[in-house]
Tab-separated table of C-alpha atoms in Angstrom:
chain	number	residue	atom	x	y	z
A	1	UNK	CA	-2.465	52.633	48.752
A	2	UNK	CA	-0.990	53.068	52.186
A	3	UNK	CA	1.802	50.638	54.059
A	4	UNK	CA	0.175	50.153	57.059
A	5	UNK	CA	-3.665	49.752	58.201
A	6	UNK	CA	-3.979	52.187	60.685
A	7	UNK	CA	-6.451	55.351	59.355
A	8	UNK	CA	-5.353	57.707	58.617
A	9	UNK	CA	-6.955	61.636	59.362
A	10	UNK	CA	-9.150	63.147	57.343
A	11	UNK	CA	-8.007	64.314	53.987
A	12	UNK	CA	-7.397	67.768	53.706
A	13	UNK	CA	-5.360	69.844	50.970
A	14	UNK	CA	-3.199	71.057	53.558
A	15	UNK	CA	-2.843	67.607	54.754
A	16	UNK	CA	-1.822	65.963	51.621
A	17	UNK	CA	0.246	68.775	50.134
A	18	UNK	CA	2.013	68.557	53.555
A	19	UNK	CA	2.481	64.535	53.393
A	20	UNK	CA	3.568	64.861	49.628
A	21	UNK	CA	6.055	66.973	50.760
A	22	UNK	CA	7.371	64.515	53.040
A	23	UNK	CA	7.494	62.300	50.645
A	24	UNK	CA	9.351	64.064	47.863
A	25	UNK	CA	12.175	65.681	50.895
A	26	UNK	CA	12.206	61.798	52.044
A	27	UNK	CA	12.948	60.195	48.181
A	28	UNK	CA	15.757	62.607	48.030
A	29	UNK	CA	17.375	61.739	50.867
A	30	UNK	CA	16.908	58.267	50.842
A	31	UNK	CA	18.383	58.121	47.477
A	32	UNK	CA	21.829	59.823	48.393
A	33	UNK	CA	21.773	58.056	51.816
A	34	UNK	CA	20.024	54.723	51.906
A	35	UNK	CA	17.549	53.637	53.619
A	36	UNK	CA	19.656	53.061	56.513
A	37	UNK	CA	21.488	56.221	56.440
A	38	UNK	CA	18.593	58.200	56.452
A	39	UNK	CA	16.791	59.333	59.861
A	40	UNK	CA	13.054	61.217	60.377
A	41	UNK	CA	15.246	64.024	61.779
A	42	UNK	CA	17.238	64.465	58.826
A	43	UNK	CA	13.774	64.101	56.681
A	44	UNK	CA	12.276	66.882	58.892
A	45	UNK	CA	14.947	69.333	58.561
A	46	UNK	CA	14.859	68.856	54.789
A	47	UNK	CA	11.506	70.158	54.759
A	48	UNK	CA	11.391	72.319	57.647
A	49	UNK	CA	9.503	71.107	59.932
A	50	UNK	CA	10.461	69.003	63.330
A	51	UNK	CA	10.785	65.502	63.696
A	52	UNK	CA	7.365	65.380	65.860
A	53	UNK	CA	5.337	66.889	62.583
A	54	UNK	CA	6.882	63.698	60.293
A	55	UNK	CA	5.586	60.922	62.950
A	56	UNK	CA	2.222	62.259	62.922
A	57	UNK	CA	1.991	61.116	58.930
A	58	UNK	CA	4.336	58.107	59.308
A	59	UNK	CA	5.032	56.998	62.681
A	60	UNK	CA	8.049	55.280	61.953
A	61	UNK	CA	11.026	55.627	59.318
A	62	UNK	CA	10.077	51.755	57.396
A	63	UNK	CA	6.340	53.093	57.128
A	64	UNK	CA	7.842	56.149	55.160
A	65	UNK	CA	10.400	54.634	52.935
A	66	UNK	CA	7.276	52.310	52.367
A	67	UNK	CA	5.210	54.773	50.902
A	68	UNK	CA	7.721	56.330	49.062
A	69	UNK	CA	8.589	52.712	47.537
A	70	UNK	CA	4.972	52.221	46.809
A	71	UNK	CA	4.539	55.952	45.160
A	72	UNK	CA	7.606	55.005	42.576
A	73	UNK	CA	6.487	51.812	41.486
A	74	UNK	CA	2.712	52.871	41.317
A	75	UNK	CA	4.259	55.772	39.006
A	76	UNK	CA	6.174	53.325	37.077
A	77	UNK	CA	2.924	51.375	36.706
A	78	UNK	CA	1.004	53.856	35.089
A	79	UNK	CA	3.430	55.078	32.532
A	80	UNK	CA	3.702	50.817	31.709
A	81	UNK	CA	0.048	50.987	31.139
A	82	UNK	CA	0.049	54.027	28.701
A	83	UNK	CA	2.789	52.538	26.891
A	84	UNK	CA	1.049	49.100	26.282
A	85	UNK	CA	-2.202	51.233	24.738
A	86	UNK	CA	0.336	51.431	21.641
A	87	UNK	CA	-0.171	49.015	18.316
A	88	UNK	CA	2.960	47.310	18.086
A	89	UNK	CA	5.362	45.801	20.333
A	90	UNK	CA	8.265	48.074	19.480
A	91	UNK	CA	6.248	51.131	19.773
A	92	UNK	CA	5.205	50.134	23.544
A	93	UNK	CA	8.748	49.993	24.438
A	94	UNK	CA	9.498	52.896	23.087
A	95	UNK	CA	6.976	54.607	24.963
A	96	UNK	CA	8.053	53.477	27.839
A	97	UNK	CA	11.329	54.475	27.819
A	98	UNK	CA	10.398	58.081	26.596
A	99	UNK	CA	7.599	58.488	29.733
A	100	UNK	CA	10.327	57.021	31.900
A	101	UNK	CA	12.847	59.412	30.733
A	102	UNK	CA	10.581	62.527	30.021
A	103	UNK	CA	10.158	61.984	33.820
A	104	UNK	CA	13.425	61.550	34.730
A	105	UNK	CA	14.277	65.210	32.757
A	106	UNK	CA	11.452	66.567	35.063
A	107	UNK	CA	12.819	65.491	37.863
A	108	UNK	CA	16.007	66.686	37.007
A	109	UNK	CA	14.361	70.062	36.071
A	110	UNK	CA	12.751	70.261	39.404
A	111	UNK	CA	9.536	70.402	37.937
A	112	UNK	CA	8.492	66.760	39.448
A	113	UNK	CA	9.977	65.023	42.484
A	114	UNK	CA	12.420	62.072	41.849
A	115	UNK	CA	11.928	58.433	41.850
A	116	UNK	CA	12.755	56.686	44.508
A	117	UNK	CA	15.499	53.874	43.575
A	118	UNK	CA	14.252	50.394	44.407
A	119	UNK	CA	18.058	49.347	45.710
A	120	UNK	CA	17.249	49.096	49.276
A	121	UNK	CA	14.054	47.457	49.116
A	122	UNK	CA	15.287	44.298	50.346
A	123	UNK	CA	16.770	46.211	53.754
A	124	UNK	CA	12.878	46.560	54.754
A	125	UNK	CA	11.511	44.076	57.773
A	126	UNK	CA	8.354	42.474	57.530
A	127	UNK	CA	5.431	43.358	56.991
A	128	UNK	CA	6.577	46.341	54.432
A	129	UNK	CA	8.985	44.046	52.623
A	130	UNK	CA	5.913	41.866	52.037
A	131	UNK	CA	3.816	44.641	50.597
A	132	UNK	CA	6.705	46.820	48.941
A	133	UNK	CA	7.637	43.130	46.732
A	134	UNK	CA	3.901	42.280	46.137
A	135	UNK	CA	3.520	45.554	44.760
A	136	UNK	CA	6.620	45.272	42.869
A	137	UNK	CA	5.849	42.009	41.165
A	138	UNK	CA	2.733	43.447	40.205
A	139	UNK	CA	4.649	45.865	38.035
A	140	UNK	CA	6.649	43.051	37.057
A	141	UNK	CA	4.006	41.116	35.817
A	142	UNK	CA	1.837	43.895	34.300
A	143	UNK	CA	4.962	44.931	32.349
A	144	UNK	CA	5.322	41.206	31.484
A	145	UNK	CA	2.121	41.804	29.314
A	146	UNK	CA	4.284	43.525	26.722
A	147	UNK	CA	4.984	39.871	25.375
A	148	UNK	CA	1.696	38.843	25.208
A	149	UNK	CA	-0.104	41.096	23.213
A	150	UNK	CA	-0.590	41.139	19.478
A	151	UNK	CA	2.664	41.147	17.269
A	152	UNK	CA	4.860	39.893	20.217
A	153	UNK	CA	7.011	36.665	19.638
A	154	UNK	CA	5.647	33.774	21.601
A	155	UNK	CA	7.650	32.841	24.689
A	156	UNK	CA	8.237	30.604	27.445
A	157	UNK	CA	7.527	32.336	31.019
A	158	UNK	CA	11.224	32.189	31.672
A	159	UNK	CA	12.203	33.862	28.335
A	160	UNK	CA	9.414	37.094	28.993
A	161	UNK	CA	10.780	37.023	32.845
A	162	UNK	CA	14.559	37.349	31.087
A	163	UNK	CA	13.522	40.163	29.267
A	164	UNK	CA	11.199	42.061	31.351
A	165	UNK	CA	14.054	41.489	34.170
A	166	UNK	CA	16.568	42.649	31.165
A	167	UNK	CA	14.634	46.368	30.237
A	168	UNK	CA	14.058	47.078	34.319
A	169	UNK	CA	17.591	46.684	34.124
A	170	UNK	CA	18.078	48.972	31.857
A	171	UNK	CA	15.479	51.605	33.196
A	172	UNK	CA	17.302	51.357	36.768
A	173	UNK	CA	20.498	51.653	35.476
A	174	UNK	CA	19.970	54.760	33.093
A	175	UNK	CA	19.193	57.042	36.129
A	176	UNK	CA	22.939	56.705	36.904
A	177	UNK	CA	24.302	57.935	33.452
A	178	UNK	CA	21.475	59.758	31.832
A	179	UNK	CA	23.179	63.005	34.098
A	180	UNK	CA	25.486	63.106	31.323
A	181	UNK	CA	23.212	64.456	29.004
A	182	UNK	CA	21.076	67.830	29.211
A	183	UNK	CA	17.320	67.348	30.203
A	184	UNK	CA	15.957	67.846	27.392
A	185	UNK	CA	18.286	65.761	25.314
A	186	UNK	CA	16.720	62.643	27.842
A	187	UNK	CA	13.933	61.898	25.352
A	188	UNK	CA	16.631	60.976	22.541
A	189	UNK	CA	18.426	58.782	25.012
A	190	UNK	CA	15.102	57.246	25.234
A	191	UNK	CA	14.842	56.565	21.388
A	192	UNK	CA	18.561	55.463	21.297
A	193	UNK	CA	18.084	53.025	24.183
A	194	UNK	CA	14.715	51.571	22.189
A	195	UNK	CA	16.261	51.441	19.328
A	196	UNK	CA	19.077	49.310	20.770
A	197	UNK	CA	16.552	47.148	22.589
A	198	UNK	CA	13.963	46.804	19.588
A	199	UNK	CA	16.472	45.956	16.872
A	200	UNK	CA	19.820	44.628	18.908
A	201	UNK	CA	23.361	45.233	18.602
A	202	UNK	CA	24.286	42.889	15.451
A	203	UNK	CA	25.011	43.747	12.201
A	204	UNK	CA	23.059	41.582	9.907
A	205	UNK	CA	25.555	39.182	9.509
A	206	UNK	CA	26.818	38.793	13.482
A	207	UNK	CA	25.506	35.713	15.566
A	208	UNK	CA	25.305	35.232	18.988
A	209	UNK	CA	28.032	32.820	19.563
A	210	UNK	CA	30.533	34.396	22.407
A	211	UNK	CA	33.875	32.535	21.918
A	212	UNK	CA	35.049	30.948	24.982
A	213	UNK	CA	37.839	33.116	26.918
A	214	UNK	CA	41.157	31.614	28.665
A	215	UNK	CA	40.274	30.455	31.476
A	216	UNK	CA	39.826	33.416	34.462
A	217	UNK	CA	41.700	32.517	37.744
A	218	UNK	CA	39.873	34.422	41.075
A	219	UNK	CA	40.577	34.127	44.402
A	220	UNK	CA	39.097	31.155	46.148
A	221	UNK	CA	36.436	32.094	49.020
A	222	UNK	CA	37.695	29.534	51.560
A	223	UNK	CA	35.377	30.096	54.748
A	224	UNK	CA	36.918	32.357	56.781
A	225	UNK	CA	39.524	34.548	54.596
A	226	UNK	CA	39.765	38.025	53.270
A	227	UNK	CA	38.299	37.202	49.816
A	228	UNK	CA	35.018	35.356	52.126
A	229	UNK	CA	34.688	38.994	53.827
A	230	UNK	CA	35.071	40.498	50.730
A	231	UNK	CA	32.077	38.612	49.029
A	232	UNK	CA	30.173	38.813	52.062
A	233	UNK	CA	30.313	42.437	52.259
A	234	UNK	CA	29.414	43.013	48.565
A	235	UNK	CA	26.660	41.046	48.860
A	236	UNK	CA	24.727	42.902	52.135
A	237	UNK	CA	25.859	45.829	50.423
A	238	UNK	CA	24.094	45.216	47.156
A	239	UNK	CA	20.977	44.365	49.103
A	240	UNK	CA	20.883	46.812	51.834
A	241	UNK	CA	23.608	49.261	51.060
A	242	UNK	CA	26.494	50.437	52.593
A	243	UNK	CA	24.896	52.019	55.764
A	244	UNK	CA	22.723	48.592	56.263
A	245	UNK	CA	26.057	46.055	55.721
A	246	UNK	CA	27.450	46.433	59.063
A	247	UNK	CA	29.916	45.056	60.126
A	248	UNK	CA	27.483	42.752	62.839
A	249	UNK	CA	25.750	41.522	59.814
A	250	UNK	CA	29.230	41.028	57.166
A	251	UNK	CA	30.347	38.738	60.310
A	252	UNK	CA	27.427	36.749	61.085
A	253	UNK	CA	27.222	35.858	57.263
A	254	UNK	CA	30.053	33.573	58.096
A	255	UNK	CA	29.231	32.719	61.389
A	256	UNK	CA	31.949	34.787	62.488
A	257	UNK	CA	33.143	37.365	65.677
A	258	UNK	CA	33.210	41.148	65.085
A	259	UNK	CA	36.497	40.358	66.519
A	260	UNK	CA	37.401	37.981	63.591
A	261	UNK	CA	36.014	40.507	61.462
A	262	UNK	CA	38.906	43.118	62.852
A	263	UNK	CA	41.485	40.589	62.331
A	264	UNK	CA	40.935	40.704	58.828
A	265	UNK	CA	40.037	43.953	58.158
A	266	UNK	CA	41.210	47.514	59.574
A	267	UNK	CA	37.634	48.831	59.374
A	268	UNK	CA	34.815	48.999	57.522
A	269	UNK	CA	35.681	51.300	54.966
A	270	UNK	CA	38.852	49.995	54.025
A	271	UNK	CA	36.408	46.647	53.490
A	272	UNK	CA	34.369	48.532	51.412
A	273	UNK	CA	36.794	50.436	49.450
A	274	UNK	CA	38.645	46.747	48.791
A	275	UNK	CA	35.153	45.565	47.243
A	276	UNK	CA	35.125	48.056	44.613
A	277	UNK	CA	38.562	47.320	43.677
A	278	UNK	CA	37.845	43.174	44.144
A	279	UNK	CA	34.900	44.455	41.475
A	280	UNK	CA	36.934	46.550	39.129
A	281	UNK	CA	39.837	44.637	38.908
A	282	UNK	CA	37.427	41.279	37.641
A	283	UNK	CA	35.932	43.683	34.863
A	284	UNK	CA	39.273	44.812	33.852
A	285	UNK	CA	40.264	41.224	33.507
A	286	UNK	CA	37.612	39.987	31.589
A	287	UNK	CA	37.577	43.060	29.430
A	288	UNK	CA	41.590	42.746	28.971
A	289	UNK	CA	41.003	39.130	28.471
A	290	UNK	CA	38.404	39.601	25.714
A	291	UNK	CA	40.062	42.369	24.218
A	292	UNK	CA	42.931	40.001	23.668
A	293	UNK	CA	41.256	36.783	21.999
A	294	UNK	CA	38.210	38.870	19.592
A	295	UNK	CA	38.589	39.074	16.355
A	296	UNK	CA	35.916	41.716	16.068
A	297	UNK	CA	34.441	44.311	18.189
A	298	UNK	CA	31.413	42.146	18.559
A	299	UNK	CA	33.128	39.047	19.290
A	300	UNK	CA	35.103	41.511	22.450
A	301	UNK	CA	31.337	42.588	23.401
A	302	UNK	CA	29.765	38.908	23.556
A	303	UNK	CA	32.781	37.502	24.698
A	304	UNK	CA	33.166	39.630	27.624
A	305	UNK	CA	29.086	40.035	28.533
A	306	UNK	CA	29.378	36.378	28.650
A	307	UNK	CA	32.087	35.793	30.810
A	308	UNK	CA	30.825	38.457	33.554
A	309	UNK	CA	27.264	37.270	33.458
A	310	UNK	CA	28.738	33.887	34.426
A	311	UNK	CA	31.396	35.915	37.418
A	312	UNK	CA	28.153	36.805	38.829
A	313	UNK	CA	26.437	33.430	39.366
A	314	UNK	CA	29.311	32.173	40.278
A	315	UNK	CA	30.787	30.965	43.548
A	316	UNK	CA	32.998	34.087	43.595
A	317	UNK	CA	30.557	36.539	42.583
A	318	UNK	CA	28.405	39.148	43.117
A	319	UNK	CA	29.513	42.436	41.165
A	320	UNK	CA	29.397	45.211	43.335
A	321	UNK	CA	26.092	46.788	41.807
A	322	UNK	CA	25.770	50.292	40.175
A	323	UNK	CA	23.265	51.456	42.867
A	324	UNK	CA	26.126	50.783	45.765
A	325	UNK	CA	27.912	54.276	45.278
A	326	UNK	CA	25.017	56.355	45.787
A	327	UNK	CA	24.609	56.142	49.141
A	328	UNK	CA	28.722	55.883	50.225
A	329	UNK	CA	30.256	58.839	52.171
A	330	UNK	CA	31.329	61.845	50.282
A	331	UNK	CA	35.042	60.768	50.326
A	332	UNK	CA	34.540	57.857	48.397
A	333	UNK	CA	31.576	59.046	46.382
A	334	UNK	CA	33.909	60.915	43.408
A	335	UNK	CA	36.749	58.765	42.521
A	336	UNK	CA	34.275	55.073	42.698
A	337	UNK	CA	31.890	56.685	40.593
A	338	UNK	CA	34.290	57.979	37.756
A	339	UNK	CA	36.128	54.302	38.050
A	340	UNK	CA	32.575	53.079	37.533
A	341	UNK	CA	31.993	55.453	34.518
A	342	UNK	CA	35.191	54.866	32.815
A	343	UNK	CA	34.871	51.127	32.962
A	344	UNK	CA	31.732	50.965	31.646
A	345	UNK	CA	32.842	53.147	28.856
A	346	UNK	CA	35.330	50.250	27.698
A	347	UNK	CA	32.549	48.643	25.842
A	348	UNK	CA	32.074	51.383	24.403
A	349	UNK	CA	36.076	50.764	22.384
A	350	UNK	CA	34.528	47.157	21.189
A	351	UNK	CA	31.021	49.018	20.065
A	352	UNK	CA	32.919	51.517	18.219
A	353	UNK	CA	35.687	48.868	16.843
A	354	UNK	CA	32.602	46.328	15.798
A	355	UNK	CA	30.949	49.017	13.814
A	356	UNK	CA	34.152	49.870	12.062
A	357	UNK	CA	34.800	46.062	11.447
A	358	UNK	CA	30.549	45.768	10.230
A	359	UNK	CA	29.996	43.125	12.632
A	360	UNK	CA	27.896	45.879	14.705
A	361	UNK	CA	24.973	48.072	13.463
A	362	UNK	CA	25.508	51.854	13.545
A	363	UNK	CA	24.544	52.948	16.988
A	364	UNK	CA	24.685	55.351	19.483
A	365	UNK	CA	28.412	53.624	21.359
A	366	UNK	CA	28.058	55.500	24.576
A	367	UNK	CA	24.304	54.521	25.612
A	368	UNK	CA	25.072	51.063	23.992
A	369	UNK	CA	27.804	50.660	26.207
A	370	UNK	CA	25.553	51.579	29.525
A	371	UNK	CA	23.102	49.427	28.195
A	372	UNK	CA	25.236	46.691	28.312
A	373	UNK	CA	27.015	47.623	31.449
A	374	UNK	CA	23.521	47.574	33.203
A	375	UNK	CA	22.327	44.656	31.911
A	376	UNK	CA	25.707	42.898	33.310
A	377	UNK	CA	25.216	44.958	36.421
A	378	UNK	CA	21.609	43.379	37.218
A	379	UNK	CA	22.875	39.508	36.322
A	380	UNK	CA	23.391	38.975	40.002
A	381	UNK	CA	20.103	38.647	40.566
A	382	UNK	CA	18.396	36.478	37.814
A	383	UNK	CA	17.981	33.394	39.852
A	384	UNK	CA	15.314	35.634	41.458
A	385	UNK	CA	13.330	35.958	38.058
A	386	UNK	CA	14.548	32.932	35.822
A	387	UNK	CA	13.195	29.496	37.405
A	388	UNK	CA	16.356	27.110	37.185
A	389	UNK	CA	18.544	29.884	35.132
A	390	UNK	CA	22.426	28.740	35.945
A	391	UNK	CA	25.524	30.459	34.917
A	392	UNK	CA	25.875	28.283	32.357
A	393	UNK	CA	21.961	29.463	30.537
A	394	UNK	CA	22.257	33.246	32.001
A	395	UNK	CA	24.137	34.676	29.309
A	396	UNK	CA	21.660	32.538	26.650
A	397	UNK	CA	18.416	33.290	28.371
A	398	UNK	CA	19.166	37.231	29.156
A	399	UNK	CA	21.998	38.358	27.252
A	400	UNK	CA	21.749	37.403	23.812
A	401	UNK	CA	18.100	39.112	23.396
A	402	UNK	CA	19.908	42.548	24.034
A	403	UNK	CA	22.182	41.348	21.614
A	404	UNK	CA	20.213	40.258	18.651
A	405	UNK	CA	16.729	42.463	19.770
A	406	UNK	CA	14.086	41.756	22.506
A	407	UNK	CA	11.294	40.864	20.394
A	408	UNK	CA	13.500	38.833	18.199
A	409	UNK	CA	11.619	34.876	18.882
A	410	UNK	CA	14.348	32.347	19.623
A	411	UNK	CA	15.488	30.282	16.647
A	412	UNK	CA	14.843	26.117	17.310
A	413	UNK	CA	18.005	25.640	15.936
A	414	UNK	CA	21.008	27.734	17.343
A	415	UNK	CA	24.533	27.181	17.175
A	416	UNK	CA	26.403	25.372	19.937
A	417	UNK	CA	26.209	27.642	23.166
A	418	UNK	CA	28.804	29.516	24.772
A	419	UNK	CA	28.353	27.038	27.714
A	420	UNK	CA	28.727	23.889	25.977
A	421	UNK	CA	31.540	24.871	23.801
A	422	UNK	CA	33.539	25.996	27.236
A	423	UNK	CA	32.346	22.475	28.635
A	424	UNK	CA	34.229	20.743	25.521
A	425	UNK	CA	36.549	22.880	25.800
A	426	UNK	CA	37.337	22.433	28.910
A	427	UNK	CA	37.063	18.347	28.513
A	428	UNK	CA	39.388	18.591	26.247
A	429	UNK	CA	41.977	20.672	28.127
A	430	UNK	CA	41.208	17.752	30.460
């Protein structure tokens, strides 16, 4: 498959092993850089060879990033369709997480290039947005098939999309933690993460019930004000990174100046920096907050997955997402990513405190809590996936199969959900 029409020369060895080299210097860079940060010149010099040489394969930098899009989901694709060969549902998921990871420790290894991460998609102009989504959804959809072959619960569309949307989630997020672990250790991660997603978090006798925290107080987003800049500038930088929100583009999301922009803010940066603190000071919160009112470690867990899966359909919200450090300069690279790291490890406290209390399985605490952390991470965009999903069903709908096991079917009767107890509950503080 190729992004653009135009034919291409005849196929020769030299040809392609040149192009795939392109491709593979061009994944790498685009992954530490973005999509916007990232010029044919600086592709060229990564694989030696002048900026004149790239054009004559792809003619412009979209066309590129393009084809290495399409190369990482096409990959992705295939390992989806050796996975769903397997009997049972549980054993296709597990398969694909061990090809996904098995590749992931070859990449690492050096043995295979990497994957290109599908963060930046959105920054791509038409027509390669078009073809990079169609192509996506296609995975999507084909991965969707997991639910509807033998021994799979029966579902409503919006209950696979959930899920489906829930493990590509997970599979995006694990390239960000997995580095934590040797290469060939990945494949256990795999199993650990399956066996999480197979069989749940919950003990036996745990229910998916997430008590209703004190109420959270953010800052309003009036229409012009720091906290509207602040939201503005997480959300372009969630979708096109932090070379692609400039500041032309933060401003004219509120039909504001670049001067305007300056009168709130001292630069970008310092814009930036502020929405990764606006970010980790909301998770600290609602982690604080839930720490505070559970009784058990798994009442902290739901409580607090709840209450940020709500934050990020919310008026206030996005999250920053995981992806968004990647590509940021070098000086503020380190310290974001270890805040990052250290947060998410705080669910790992309530994992470890619900198994001691037996209202959690025994499970690996660590990859639980990045599980989790992803899954929260990805929220932001399930109105994308889930027809009519609000933040008063996300939680429901996406969360709680995580929490009780993916192919788990959904009772007819469940207890009263988190959202309607925090309606009555909030009626009644009325």
């Amino acid at each position: 498959m190729t992004p653009t029409s135009t034919a291409l020369p005849r196929q020769t060895k030299r040809y392609e092993q040149k192009r795939q080299a392109i491709l593979d210097g061009a994944v790498q860079l685009f992954n530490q850089k973005g999509l916007k940060g990232t010029t044919l010149a600086d592709v060229a010099q990564s694989v030696g060879l002048i900026t004149n040489s790239v054009t004559y394969y792809y003619r412009k930098k979209e066309e590129l990033a393009t084809a290495c899009l399409l190369r990482s989901i096409e990959a992705l694709d295939a390992l989806i369709a050796t996975a769903l060969q397997r009997e049972t549902p549980e054993e296709r998921l597990r398969t694909i997480l061990r090809l996904y990871c098995e590749r992931l420790a070859e990449s690492a290894s050096g043995d295979q290039p990497p994957l290109m991460s599908f963060s930046d998609m959105r920054s791509l102009t038409s027509p390669h947005v078009e073809l990079v989504f169609d192509t996506y959804n296609q995975m999507f959809r084909h991965l969707r098939s997991l639910y509807d072959l033998d021994g799979a619960p029966t579902l409503s569309r919006a209950q696979k999309n959930a899920r489906v949307h829930l493990l590509i989630s997970v599979m995006h997020g694990v390239r960000h933690w997995i580095d934590h672990y040797e290469p060939q250790d990945y494949r256990r991660v795999a199993d650990r993460i399956s066996d999480i997603l197979n069989h749940g978090i919950a003990a036996p006798q745990a229910a998916w019930r997430p008590s209703v925290l004190p109420q959270m107080t953010w800052p309003s987003v009036e229409e012009v004000s720091p906290e509207a800049f602040l939201r503005s500038a997480t959300i372009l930088i969630n979708e096109q990174g932090y070379r692609g929100a400039s500041v032309e583009k933060i401003s004219a999301r509120l039909n504001v100046t670049k001067g305007s922009f300056y009168h709130h803010n001292d630069n970008k940066d310092d814009l930036v920096t502020a929405c990764f603190e606006r970010t980790f000071a909301v998770m600290r919160q609602v982690q604080q907050a839930a720490e505070a009112d559970g009784k058990t470690g798994w009442d902290r867990l739901c409580a607090a997955t709840n209450e940020l899966i709500r934050y990020q359909l919310s008026d206030q919200g996005p999250l920053l997402r995981i992806s968004a450090f990647s590509a940021l300069p070098e000086g503020l690279r380190g310290q974001t990513k270890r805040t990052m790291d250290r947060l998410a490890q705080r669910f790992s406290s309530f994992v470890v405190d619900g198994m001691m209390d037996g209202s959690i399985r025994p499970l690996d605490p660590f990859v639980a809590a990045h599980v989790v952390d992803s899954a929260i991470n990805a929220a932001a965009e399930l109105e994308r996936w889930i027809s009519g999903v609000t933040r008063d069903t996300a939680a429901d709908i996406y969360a709680r199969p995580l929490f009780i096991g993916v192919f788990s079917p959904e009772a007819e009767a469940e207890a009263q959900p988190a959202n309607t107890a925090r309606s009555a509950a909030t009626n009644a503080r009325g």
